[in-house]
Amino acid sequence: MIAENVRMILSALPDGVILVAAAKTRTPDEIRQAVAAGVQIIGENYVQEAADAFGAVGHIAEWHFIGHLQKNKVNKAVPIFDMIETVDSADLGARIDRECAKLGKVMPVLVEINSGREPQKSGVLPEDAEQLIRALAKLDHITVQGLMTMGPRFGDPELARPYFQETKRLFDELAALGLGNAKMRYLSMGMSNTYRIAIEEGANMVRIGTKIFGERQGK
Ligand SMILES: *Cc1c(COP(=O)(O)O)cnc(C)c1O
């Protein structure tokens, strides 16, 4: 089932759109099945869960962190991940930079945008993104590679479209500014129920869990 889902999704994605398999709550065996079917990037939300899964399956694909990264977990996250998609403060960026310096590693990161302006959600407000990226661009051990957004959750995926549009607009504006070492290469938006709309609005990275692995129990 997982293999079939992965093949269906991959065959329908337009060229240049990258699939991240959102693997929270999934077992090492489920992750292996997804990778065997063609998944090249695994997304994880929780550092301890990622450490366990990584310990079991190893670097069989790239690992992206897509959850809210607590500052006291940065040291544990940095050795595992190939990209952190959810940087939303200069302080978090500086901590990642410091841990990467210890390992002689340079971490690609995306800046998470709170496109829905939801107070309880993580991400930087769209109007604060430029200043944050200018600060992050000064660090030697991280490289900004683009933006990520979740957007508010709706029953009707069509309602997510304006938030993807706004994030794409911001992505293009930032790309035109030329912000030092920061690049606007990846725009990560869209999940199982919204990824088609996100792609129509310019996403080139989509994070899909349920449509690959089935419904989740709990979180
Ligand atoms: C869980 C999750 C996804 C995937 O959600 P599905 O609806 O299962 O496809 C994508 N992005 C983030 C940040 C997630 O936490």
Short mmCIF file of N, CA and C and ligand atoms in Angstrom, two decimals, residues 22 24 45 66 148 150 153 191-192 207-210 216, ligand 1:
data_model
loop_
_atom_site.label_atom_id
_atom_site.label_comp_id
_atom_site.label_asym_id
_atom_site.label_seq_id
_atom_site.Cartn_x
_atom_site.Cartn_y
_atom_site.Cartn_z
N ALA A 22 6.29 12.92 5.05
CA ALA A 22 6.14 13.34 6.46
C ALA A 22 5.87 12.10 7.30
N LYS A 24 5.99 11.45 10.75
CA LYS A 24 5.73 11.42 12.21
C LYS A 24 4.82 10.25 12.55
N ASN A 45 8.97 15.51 12.65
CA ASN A 45 8.54 16.64 13.48
C ASN A 45 9.12 16.65 14.88
N ILE A 66 10.79 19.14 10.07
CA ILE A 66 9.64 19.96 9.64
C ILE A 66 8.75 20.37 10.81
N MET A 148 9.24 28.01 3.96
CA MET A 148 8.28 26.94 4.23
C MET A 148 7.06 27.57 4.89
N MET A 150 2.99 26.39 6.60
CA MET A 150 1.91 25.43 6.85
C MET A 150 0.59 26.03 6.35
N ARG A 153 -5.36 25.41 8.83
CA ARG A 153 -6.00 24.17 8.40
C ARG A 153 -7.49 24.41 8.16
N MET A 191 0.30 19.88 1.99
CA MET A 191 0.29 18.60 2.65
C MET A 191 -0.69 17.70 1.87
N SER A 192 -1.08 16.57 2.46
CA SER A 192 -1.89 15.60 1.69
C SER A 192 -3.10 16.24 1.03
N ARG A 207 5.06 18.32 1.40
CA ARG A 207 5.28 17.43 2.55
C ARG A 207 4.02 16.59 2.75
N ILE A 208 4.13 15.30 2.43
CA ILE A 208 2.95 14.46 2.39
C ILE A 208 3.10 13.29 3.36
N GLY A 209 2.14 13.15 4.28
CA GLY A 209 2.15 12.03 5.22
C GLY A 209 1.02 11.06 4.97
N THR A 210 -0.20 11.50 5.29
CA THR A 210 -1.37 10.64 5.23
C THR A 210 -1.55 9.95 3.89
N ARG A 216 -3.17 8.72 10.56
CA ARG A 216 -2.34 8.57 11.76
C ARG A 216 -3.20 8.29 12.98
C1 LIG B 1 2.20 16.06 9.43
C2 LIG B 1 2.78 17.14 8.60
C3 LIG B 1 2.65 17.14 7.22
C4 LIG B 1 1.88 16.08 6.45
O1 LIG B 1 0.54 16.09 6.81
P1 LIG B 1 -0.50 15.08 6.09
O2 LIG B 1 -1.79 15.79 6.21
O3 LIG B 1 -0.43 13.82 6.87
O4 LIG B 1 -0.03 14.91 4.70
C5 LIG B 1 3.26 18.15 6.50
N1 LIG B 1 3.94 19.13 7.10
C6 LIG B 1 4.08 19.18 8.43
C7 LIG B 1 4.85 20.29 9.04
C8 LIG B 1 3.51 18.18 9.23
O5 LIG B 1 3.63 18.25 10.55
#
